[in-house]
C-alpha cells in the first residue's frame, strides 16, 4: 500500500541486494567494515561485543556456522586459518 500510495516499486525501506567486486587487496578492509557496522551504528562499543556480525567466528571466540566461510575470508584477507579448536 505504501508503494501504491507513493507511486513507487520495490522495497519500501531498502534497496535490493547488490553484488560488488572487491579487489583482493581490499578484502581485509571489507571484512573490517562489515564487522564494525554495529559499532558505527552505535549499537555496541566494539565489534567483539556484537552478536549480529561474524566477528566472533573470525577471531575464534564463537563456533563457525556451516554457511560461513571463515577460512576463505581469512585467506582472501591475507591471514592464516582459524585459531585451533574451531
PDB file of N, CA and C in Angstrom:
ATOM      1  N   UNK A   1       0.820  -1.182   0.000  1.00  0.00           N
ATOM      2  CA  UNK A   1       0.000   0.000   0.000  1.00  0.00           C
ATOM      3  C   UNK A   1       0.868   1.251   0.000  1.00  0.00           C
ATOM      4  N   UNK A   2       2.037   1.142   0.639  1.00  0.00           N
ATOM      5  CA  UNK A   2       2.905   2.315   0.684  1.00  0.00           C
ATOM      6  C   UNK A   2       3.446   2.647  -0.713  1.00  0.00           C
ATOM      7  N   UNK A   3       3.891   1.625  -1.447  1.00  0.00           N
ATOM      8  CA  UNK A   3       4.377   1.871  -2.803  1.00  0.00           C
ATOM      9  C   UNK A   3       3.271   2.420  -3.692  1.00  0.00           C
ATOM     10  N   UNK A   4       2.092   1.863  -3.556  1.00  0.00           N
ATOM     11  CA  UNK A   4       0.970   2.330  -4.373  1.00  0.00           C
ATOM     12  C   UNK A   4       0.646   3.792  -4.052  1.00  0.00           C
ATOM     13  N   UNK A   5       0.669   4.093  -2.784  1.00  0.00           N
ATOM     14  CA  UNK A   5       0.356   5.453  -2.336  1.00  0.00           C
ATOM     15  C   UNK A   5       1.364   6.480  -2.874  1.00  0.00           C
ATOM     16  N   UNK A   6       2.636   6.071  -2.954  1.00  0.00           N
ATOM     17  CA  UNK A   6       3.693   6.993  -3.395  1.00  0.00           C
ATOM     18  C   UNK A   6       4.115   6.765  -4.848  1.00  0.00           C
ATOM     19  N   UNK A   7       3.372   5.884  -5.530  1.00  0.00           N
ATOM     20  CA  UNK A   7       3.661   5.584  -6.928  1.00  0.00           C
ATOM     21  C   UNK A   7       5.101   5.100  -7.121  1.00  0.00           C
ATOM     22  N   UNK A   8       5.484   4.095  -6.331  1.00  0.00           N
ATOM     23  CA  UNK A   8       6.832   3.521  -6.392  1.00  0.00           C
ATOM     24  C   UNK A   8       6.751   2.022  -6.542  1.00  0.00           C
ATOM     25  N   UNK A   9       7.895   1.410  -6.856  1.00  0.00           N
ATOM     26  CA  UNK A   9       8.029  -0.034  -6.944  1.00  0.00           C
ATOM     27  C   UNK A   9       9.180  -0.480  -6.051  1.00  0.00           C
ATOM     28  N   UNK A  10       9.150  -1.733  -5.616  1.00  0.00           N
ATOM     29  CA  UNK A  10      10.277  -2.309  -4.895  1.00  0.00           C
ATOM     30  C   UNK A  10      10.172  -2.176  -3.397  1.00  0.00           C
ATOM     31  N   UNK A  11      11.271  -2.525  -2.706  1.00  0.00           N
ATOM     32  CA  UNK A  11      11.293  -2.486  -1.245  1.00  0.00           C
ATOM     33  C   UNK A  11      11.008  -1.089  -0.714  1.00  0.00           C
ATOM     34  N   UNK A  12      10.361  -1.029   0.411  1.00  0.00           N
ATOM     35  CA  UNK A  12       9.989   0.255   0.993  1.00  0.00           C
ATOM     36  C   UNK A  12      11.163   0.895   1.727  1.00  0.00           C
ATOM     37  N   UNK A  13      11.906   0.100   2.502  1.00  0.00           N
ATOM     38  CA  UNK A  13      12.931   0.672   3.375  1.00  0.00           C
ATOM     39  C   UNK A  13      14.361   0.431   2.928  1.00  0.00           C
ATOM     40  N   UNK A  14      14.571  -0.373   1.893  1.00  0.00           N
ATOM     41  CA  UNK A  14      15.942  -0.650   1.467  1.00  0.00           C
ATOM     42  C   UNK A  14      15.961  -1.034  -0.006  1.00  0.00           C
ATOM     43  N   UNK A  15      17.116  -0.885  -0.613  1.00  0.00           N
ATOM     44  CA  UNK A  15      17.272  -1.327  -1.993  1.00  0.00           C
ATOM     45  C   UNK A  15      17.444  -2.836  -2.041  1.00  0.00           C
ATOM     46  N   UNK A  16      17.339  -3.359  -3.213  1.00  0.00           N
ATOM     47  CA  UNK A  16      17.564  -4.790  -3.410  1.00  0.00           C
ATOM     48  C   UNK A  16      19.032  -5.096  -3.172  1.00  0.00           C
ATOM     49  N   UNK A  17      19.332  -6.358  -2.808  1.00  0.00           N
ATOM     50  CA  UNK A  17      20.748  -6.716  -2.618  1.00  0.00           C
ATOM     51  C   UNK A  17      21.531  -6.507  -3.906  1.00  0.00           C
ATOM     52  N   UNK A  18      22.784  -6.181  -3.754  1.00  0.00           N
ATOM     53  CA  UNK A  18      23.653  -5.982  -4.906  1.00  0.00           C
ATOM     54  C   UNK A  18      24.988  -6.661  -4.647  1.00  0.00           C
ATOM     55  N   UNK A  19      25.618  -7.099  -5.694  1.00  0.00           N
ATOM     56  CA  UNK A  19      26.946  -7.708  -5.596  1.00  0.00           C
ATOM     57  C   UNK A  19      27.965  -6.688  -6.112  1.00  0.00           C
ATOM     58  N   UNK A  20      29.053  -6.569  -5.397  1.00  0.00           N
ATOM     59  CA  UNK A  20      30.113  -5.651  -5.793  1.00  0.00           C
ATOM     60  C   UNK A  20      31.435  -6.408  -5.846  1.00  0.00           C
ATOM     61  N   UNK A  21      32.206  -6.168  -6.877  1.00  0.00           N
ATOM     62  CA  UNK A  21      33.530  -6.782  -6.985  1.00  0.00           C
ATOM     63  C   UNK A  21      34.464  -6.123  -5.973  1.00  0.00           C
ATOM     64  N   UNK A  22      35.153  -6.954  -5.214  1.00  0.00           N
ATOM     65  CA  UNK A  22      36.127  -6.448  -4.247  1.00  0.00           C
ATOM     66  C   UNK A  22      37.500  -6.931  -4.693  1.00  0.00           C
ATOM     67  N   UNK A  23      38.400  -6.012  -5.009  1.00  0.00           N
ATOM     68  CA  UNK A  23      39.751  -6.424  -5.382  1.00  0.00           C
ATOM     69  C   UNK A  23      40.400  -7.167  -4.212  1.00  0.00           C
ATOM     70  N   UNK A  24      41.179  -8.198  -4.492  1.00  0.00           N
ATOM     71  CA  UNK A  24      41.778  -8.990  -3.418  1.00  0.00           C
ATOM     72  C   UNK A  24      42.541  -8.173  -2.377  1.00  0.00           C
ATOM     73  N   UNK A  25      43.193  -7.106  -2.788  1.00  0.00           N
ATOM     74  CA  UNK A  25      43.975  -6.312  -1.841  1.00  0.00           C
ATOM     75  C   UNK A  25      43.095  -5.506  -0.871  1.00  0.00           C
ATOM     76  N   UNK A  26      41.774  -5.505  -1.093  1.00  0.00           N
ATOM     77  CA  UNK A  26      40.872  -4.763  -0.207  1.00  0.00           C
ATOM     78  C   UNK A  26      39.997  -5.677   0.645  1.00  0.00           C
ATOM     79  N   UNK A  27      40.210  -6.996   0.585  1.00  0.00           N
ATOM     80  CA  UNK A  27      39.373  -7.960   1.314  1.00  0.00           C
ATOM     81  C   UNK A  27      39.402  -7.716   2.820  1.00  0.00           C
ATOM     82  N   UNK A  28      40.570  -7.473   3.389  1.00  0.00           N
ATOM     83  CA  UNK A  28      40.660  -7.233   4.836  1.00  0.00           C
ATOM     84  C   UNK A  28      39.886  -5.975   5.220  1.00  0.00           C
ATOM     85  N   UNK A  29      39.957  -4.967   4.384  1.00  0.00           N
ATOM     86  CA  UNK A  29      39.233  -3.711   4.635  1.00  0.00           C
ATOM     87  C   UNK A  29      37.720  -3.940   4.631  1.00  0.00           C
ATOM     88  N   UNK A  30      37.237  -4.768   3.712  1.00  0.00           N
ATOM     89  CA  UNK A  30      35.806  -5.055   3.632  1.00  0.00           C
ATOM     90  C   UNK A  30      35.355  -5.859   4.854  1.00  0.00           C
ATOM     91  N   UNK A  31      36.142  -6.847   5.261  1.00  0.00           N
ATOM     92  CA  UNK A  31      35.801  -7.615   6.465  1.00  0.00           C
ATOM     93  C   UNK A  31      35.725  -6.695   7.680  1.00  0.00           C
ATOM     94  N   UNK A  32      36.688  -5.816   7.826  1.00  0.00           N
ATOM     95  CA  UNK A  32      36.679  -4.877   8.957  1.00  0.00           C
ATOM     96  C   UNK A  32      35.460  -3.962   8.886  1.00  0.00           C
ATOM     97  N   UNK A  33      35.133  -3.506   7.691  1.00  0.00           N
ATOM     98  CA  UNK A  33      33.966  -2.635   7.514  1.00  0.00           C
ATOM     99  C   UNK A  33      32.688  -3.340   7.967  1.00  0.00           C
ATOM    100  N   UNK A  34      32.499  -4.572   7.510  1.00  0.00           N
ATOM    101  CA  UNK A  34      31.298  -5.335   7.857  1.00  0.00           C
ATOM    102  C   UNK A  34      31.239  -5.605   9.353  1.00  0.00           C
ATOM    103  N   UNK A  35      32.357  -6.032   9.925  1.00  0.00           N
ATOM    104  CA  UNK A  35      32.370  -6.357  11.352  1.00  0.00           C
ATOM    105  C   UNK A  35      32.181  -5.131  12.230  1.00  0.00           C
ATOM    106  N   UNK A  36      32.515  -3.965  11.729  1.00  0.00           N
ATOM    107  CA  UNK A  36      32.377  -2.745  12.518  1.00  0.00           C
ATOM    108  C   UNK A  36      31.097  -1.965  12.251  1.00  0.00           C
ATOM    109  N   UNK A  37      30.208  -2.484  11.405  1.00  0.00           N
ATOM    110  CA  UNK A  37      28.927  -1.812  11.174  1.00  0.00           C
ATOM    111  C   UNK A  37      28.145  -1.581  12.467  1.00  0.00           C
ATOM    112  N   UNK A  38      28.037  -2.579  13.370  1.00  0.00           N
ATOM    113  CA  UNK A  38      27.304  -2.331  14.621  1.00  0.00           C
ATOM    114  C   UNK A  38      27.946  -1.237  15.482  1.00  0.00           C
ATOM    115  N   UNK A  39      29.267  -1.104  15.385  1.00  0.00           N
ATOM    116  CA  UNK A  39      29.971  -0.058  16.142  1.00  0.00           C
ATOM    117  C   UNK A  39      29.619   1.312  15.569  1.00  0.00           C
ATOM    118  N   UNK A  40      29.689   1.440  14.238  1.00  0.00           N
ATOM    119  CA  UNK A  40      29.344   2.718  13.590  1.00  0.00           C
ATOM    120  C   UNK A  40      27.891   3.099  13.837  1.00  0.00           C
ATOM    121  N   UNK A  41      27.028   2.091  13.963  1.00  0.00           N
ATOM    122  CA  UNK A  41      25.607   2.367  14.203  1.00  0.00           C
ATOM    123  C   UNK A  41      25.333   2.720  15.659  1.00  0.00           C
ATOM    124  N   UNK A  42      26.345   2.599  16.516  1.00  0.00           N
ATOM    125  CA  UNK A  42      26.168   2.942  17.921  1.00  0.00           C
ATOM    126  C   UNK A  42      25.463   1.868  18.731  1.00  0.00           C
ATOM    127  N   UNK A  43      25.394   0.660  18.196  1.00  0.00           N
ATOM    128  CA  UNK A  43      24.720  -0.439  18.882  1.00  0.00           C
ATOM    129  C   UNK A  43      25.624  -1.054  19.944  1.00  0.00           C
ATOM    130  N   UNK A  44      26.917  -1.153  19.652  1.00  0.00           N
ATOM    131  CA  UNK A  44      27.895  -1.715  20.577  1.00  0.00           C
ATOM    132  C   UNK A  44      29.150  -0.843  20.571  1.00  0.00           C
ATOM    133  N   UNK A  45      29.993  -1.028  21.565  1.00  0.00           N
ATOM    134  CA  UNK A  45      31.224  -0.238  21.645  1.00  0.00           C
ATOM    135  C   UNK A  45      32.349  -0.832  20.809  1.00  0.00           C
ATOM    136  N   UNK A  46      32.365  -2.153  20.684  1.00  0.00           N
ATOM    137  CA  UNK A  46      33.402  -2.837  19.906  1.00  0.00           C
ATOM    138  C   UNK A  46      32.766  -3.916  19.044  1.00  0.00           C
ATOM    139  N   UNK A  47      33.440  -4.298  17.970  1.00  0.00           N
ATOM    140  CA  UNK A  47      32.930  -5.362  17.099  1.00  0.00           C
ATOM    141  C   UNK A  47      32.769  -6.666  17.868  1.00  0.00           C
ATOM    142  N   UNK A  48      33.659  -6.924  18.807  1.00  0.00           N
ATOM    143  CA  UNK A  48      33.593  -8.161  19.595  1.00  0.00           C
ATOM    144  C   UNK A  48      32.332  -8.231  20.454  1.00  0.00           C
ATOM    145  N   UNK A  49      31.734  -7.112  20.749  1.00  0.00           N
ATOM    146  CA  UNK A  49      30.541  -7.090  21.603  1.00  0.00           C
ATOM    147  C   UNK A  49      29.261  -7.358  20.825  1.00  0.00           C
ATOM    148  N   UNK A  50      29.349  -7.464  19.511  1.00  0.00           N
ATOM    149  CA  UNK A  50      28.149  -7.647  18.697  1.00  0.00           C
ATOM    150  C   UNK A  50      27.829  -9.111  18.464  1.00  0.00           C
ATOM    151  N   UNK A  51      26.578  -9.453  18.634  1.00  0.00           N
ATOM    152  CA  UNK A  51      26.105 -10.800  18.306  1.00  0.00           C
ATOM    153  C   UNK A  51      25.547 -10.823  16.888  1.00  0.00           C
ATOM    154  N   UNK A  52      25.579  -9.695  16.184  1.00  0.00           N
ATOM    155  CA  UNK A  52      24.962  -9.586  14.869  1.00  0.00           C
ATOM    156  C   UNK A  52      25.952  -9.610  13.717  1.00  0.00           C
ATOM    157  N   UNK A  53      27.208  -9.867  13.977  1.00  0.00           N
ATOM    158  CA  UNK A  53      28.176  -9.994  12.889  1.00  0.00           C
ATOM    159  C   UNK A  53      28.952 -11.295  13.071  1.00  0.00           C
ATOM    160  N   UNK A  54      29.760 -11.613  12.090  1.00  0.00           N
ATOM    161  CA  UNK A  54      30.557 -12.844  12.153  1.00  0.00           C
ATOM    162  C   UNK A  54      31.897 -12.624  12.844  1.00  0.00           C
ATOM    163  N   UNK A  55      32.079 -11.478  13.450  1.00  0.00           N
ATOM    164  CA  UNK A  55      33.357 -11.154  14.077  1.00  0.00           C
ATOM    165  C   UNK A  55      33.803 -12.227  15.069  1.00  0.00           C
ATOM    166  N   UNK A  56      32.906 -12.684  15.913  1.00  0.00           N
ATOM    167  CA  UNK A  56      33.251 -13.699  16.910  1.00  0.00           C
ATOM    168  C   UNK A  56      33.772 -14.975  16.290  1.00  0.00           C
ATOM    169  N   UNK A  57      33.215 -15.386  15.171  1.00  0.00           N
ATOM    170  CA  UNK A  57      33.688 -16.584  14.473  1.00  0.00           C
ATOM    171  C   UNK A  57      35.057 -16.331  13.847  1.00  0.00           C
ATOM    172  N   UNK A  58      35.263 -15.145  13.332  1.00  0.00           N
ATOM    173  CA  UNK A  58      36.539 -14.828  12.694  1.00  0.00           C
ATOM    174  C   UNK A  58      37.691 -14.769  13.687  1.00  0.00           C
ATOM    175  N   UNK A  59      37.434 -14.379  14.897  1.00  0.00           N
ATOM    176  CA  UNK A  59      38.513 -14.283  15.888  1.00  0.00           C
ATOM    177  C   UNK A  59      38.598 -15.519  16.778  1.00  0.00           C
ATOM    178  N   UNK A  60      37.769 -16.533  16.498  1.00  0.00           N
ATOM    179  CA  UNK A  60      37.846 -17.788  17.244  1.00  0.00           C
ATOM    180  C   UNK A  60      37.096 -17.791  18.554  1.00  0.00           C
ATOM    181  N   UNK A  61      36.283 -16.793  18.808  1.00  0.00           N
ATOM    182  CA  UNK A  61      35.518 -16.716  20.055  1.00  0.00           C
ATOM    183  C   UNK A  61      34.230 -17.524  19.981  1.00  0.00           C
ATOM    184  N   UNK A  62      33.685 -17.676  18.779  1.00  0.00           N
ATOM    185  CA  UNK A  62      32.449 -18.428  18.569  1.00  0.00           C
ATOM    186  C   UNK A  62      32.664 -19.507  17.521  1.00  0.00           C
ATOM    187  N   UNK A  63      31.881 -20.592  17.592  1.00  0.00           N
ATOM    188  CA  UNK A  63      31.985 -21.606  16.545  1.00  0.00           C
ATOM    189  C   UNK A  63      31.535 -21.044  15.191  1.00  0.00           C
ATOM    190  N   UNK A  64      32.066 -21.617  14.141  1.00  0.00           N
ATOM    191  CA  UNK A  64      31.747 -21.161  12.793  1.00  0.00           C
ATOM    192  C   UNK A  64      30.542 -21.941  12.274  1.00  0.00           C
ATOM    193  N   UNK A  65      29.523 -21.222  11.842  1.00  0.00           N
ATOM    194  CA  UNK A  65      28.333 -21.848  11.257  1.00  0.00           C
ATOM    195  C   UNK A  65      28.707 -22.486   9.918  1.00  0.00           C
ATOM    196  N   UNK A  66      27.978 -23.527   9.533  1.00  0.00           N
ATOM    197  CA  UNK A  66      28.304 -24.263   8.311  1.00  0.00           C
ATOM    198  C   UNK A  66      28.239 -23.396   7.045  1.00  0.00           C
ATOM    199  N   UNK A  67      27.464 -22.343   7.060  1.00  0.00           N
ATOM    200  CA  UNK A  67      27.315 -21.494   5.884  1.00  0.00           C
ATOM    201  C   UNK A  67      28.301 -20.327   5.844  1.00  0.00           C
ATOM    202  N   UNK A  68      29.092 -20.178   6.902  1.00  0.00           N
ATOM    203  CA  UNK A  68      30.037 -19.071   6.984  1.00  0.00           C
ATOM    204  C   UNK A  68      31.432 -19.572   6.614  1.00  0.00           C
ATOM    205  N   UNK A  69      32.020 -19.033   5.598  1.00  0.00           N
ATOM    206  CA  UNK A  69      33.311 -19.492   5.072  1.00  0.00           C
ATOM    207  C   UNK A  69      34.451 -18.645   5.632  1.00  0.00           C
ATOM    208  N   UNK A  70      34.704 -18.831   6.916  1.00  0.00           N
ATOM    209  CA  UNK A  70      35.719 -18.027   7.610  1.00  0.00           C
ATOM    210  C   UNK A  70      37.108 -18.269   7.039  1.00  0.00           C
ATOM    211  N   UNK A  71      37.475 -19.531   6.807  1.00  0.00           N
ATOM    212  CA  UNK A  71      38.809 -19.814   6.273  1.00  0.00           C
ATOM    213  C   UNK A  71      39.036 -19.102   4.938  1.00  0.00           C
ATOM    214  N   UNK A  72      38.025 -19.124   4.097  1.00  0.00           N
ATOM    215  CA  UNK A  72      38.133 -18.447   2.805  1.00  0.00           C
ATOM    216  C   UNK A  72      38.249 -16.935   2.984  1.00  0.00           C
ATOM    217  N   UNK A  73      37.455 -16.377   3.892  1.00  0.00           N
ATOM    218  CA  UNK A  73      37.527 -14.949   4.160  1.00  0.00           C
ATOM    219  C   UNK A  73      38.883 -14.536   4.700  1.00  0.00           C
ATOM    220  N   UNK A  74      39.410 -15.334   5.630  1.00  0.00           N
ATOM    221  CA  UNK A  74      40.731 -15.036   6.194  1.00  0.00           C
ATOM    222  C   UNK A  74      41.817 -15.147   5.130  1.00  0.00           C
ATOM    223  N   UNK A  75      41.717 -16.169   4.283  1.00  0.00           N
ATOM    224  CA  UNK A  75      42.712 -16.340   3.222  1.00  0.00           C
ATOM    225  C   UNK A  75      42.650 -15.168   2.239  1.00  0.00           C
ATOM    226  N   UNK A  76      41.447 -14.765   1.850  1.00  0.00           N
ATOM    227  CA  UNK A  76      41.308 -13.628   0.940  1.00  0.00           C
ATOM    228  C   UNK A  76      41.870 -12.344   1.546  1.00  0.00           C
ATOM    229  N   UNK A  77      41.745 -12.225   2.864  1.00  0.00           N
ATOM    230  CA  UNK A  77      42.229 -11.030   3.554  1.00  0.00           C
ATOM    231  C   UNK A  77      43.727 -11.102   3.861  1.00  0.00           C
ATOM    232  N   UNK A  78      44.363 -12.220   3.521  1.00  0.00           N
ATOM    233  CA  UNK A  78      45.807 -12.350   3.722  1.00  0.00           C
ATOM    234  C   UNK A  78      46.208 -12.877   5.077  1.00  0.00           C
ATOM    235  N   UNK A  79      45.263 -13.462   5.814  1.00  0.00           N
ATOM    236  CA  UNK A  79      45.563 -14.022   7.122  1.00  0.00           C
ATOM    237  C   UNK A  79      45.622 -15.531   7.031  1.00  0.00           C
ATOM    238  N   UNK A  80      46.149 -16.171   8.062  1.00  0.00           N
ATOM    239  CA  UNK A  80      46.163 -17.625   8.121  1.00  0.00           C
ATOM    240  C   UNK A  80      44.771 -18.151   8.403  1.00  0.00           C
ATOM    241  N   UNK A  81      44.687 -19.418   8.748  1.00  0.00           N
ATOM    242  CA  UNK A  81      43.394 -20.038   9.046  1.00  0.00           C
ATOM    243  C   UNK A  81      42.873 -19.641  10.415  1.00  0.00           C
ATOM    244  N   UNK A  82      41.763 -20.280  10.782  1.00  0.00           N
ATOM    245  CA  UNK A  82      41.132 -20.024  12.071  1.00  0.00           C
ATOM    246  C   UNK A  82      42.017 -20.495  13.214  1.00  0.00           C
ATOM    247  N   UNK A  83      41.820 -19.938  14.397  1.00  0.00           N
ATOM    248  CA  UNK A  83      42.515 -20.451  15.574  1.00  0.00           C
ATOM    249  C   UNK A  83      42.135 -21.908  15.812  1.00  0.00           C
ATOM    250  N   UNK A  84      43.048 -22.695  16.364  1.00  0.00           N
ATOM    251  CA  UNK A  84      42.796 -24.125  16.608  1.00  0.00           C
ATOM    252  C   UNK A  84      41.562 -24.324  17.466  1.00  0.00           C
ATOM    253  N   UNK A  85      40.861 -25.418  17.217  1.00  0.00           N
ATOM    254  CA  UNK A  85      39.712 -25.780  18.024  1.00  0.00           C
ATOM    255  C   UNK A  85      38.392 -25.297  17.479  1.00  0.00           C
ATOM    256  N   UNK A  86      38.405 -24.598  16.355  1.00  0.00           N
ATOM    257  CA  UNK A  86      37.141 -24.091  15.802  1.00  0.00           C
ATOM    258  C   UNK A  86      36.976 -24.616  14.415  1.00  0.00           C
TER     259      UNK A  86
END
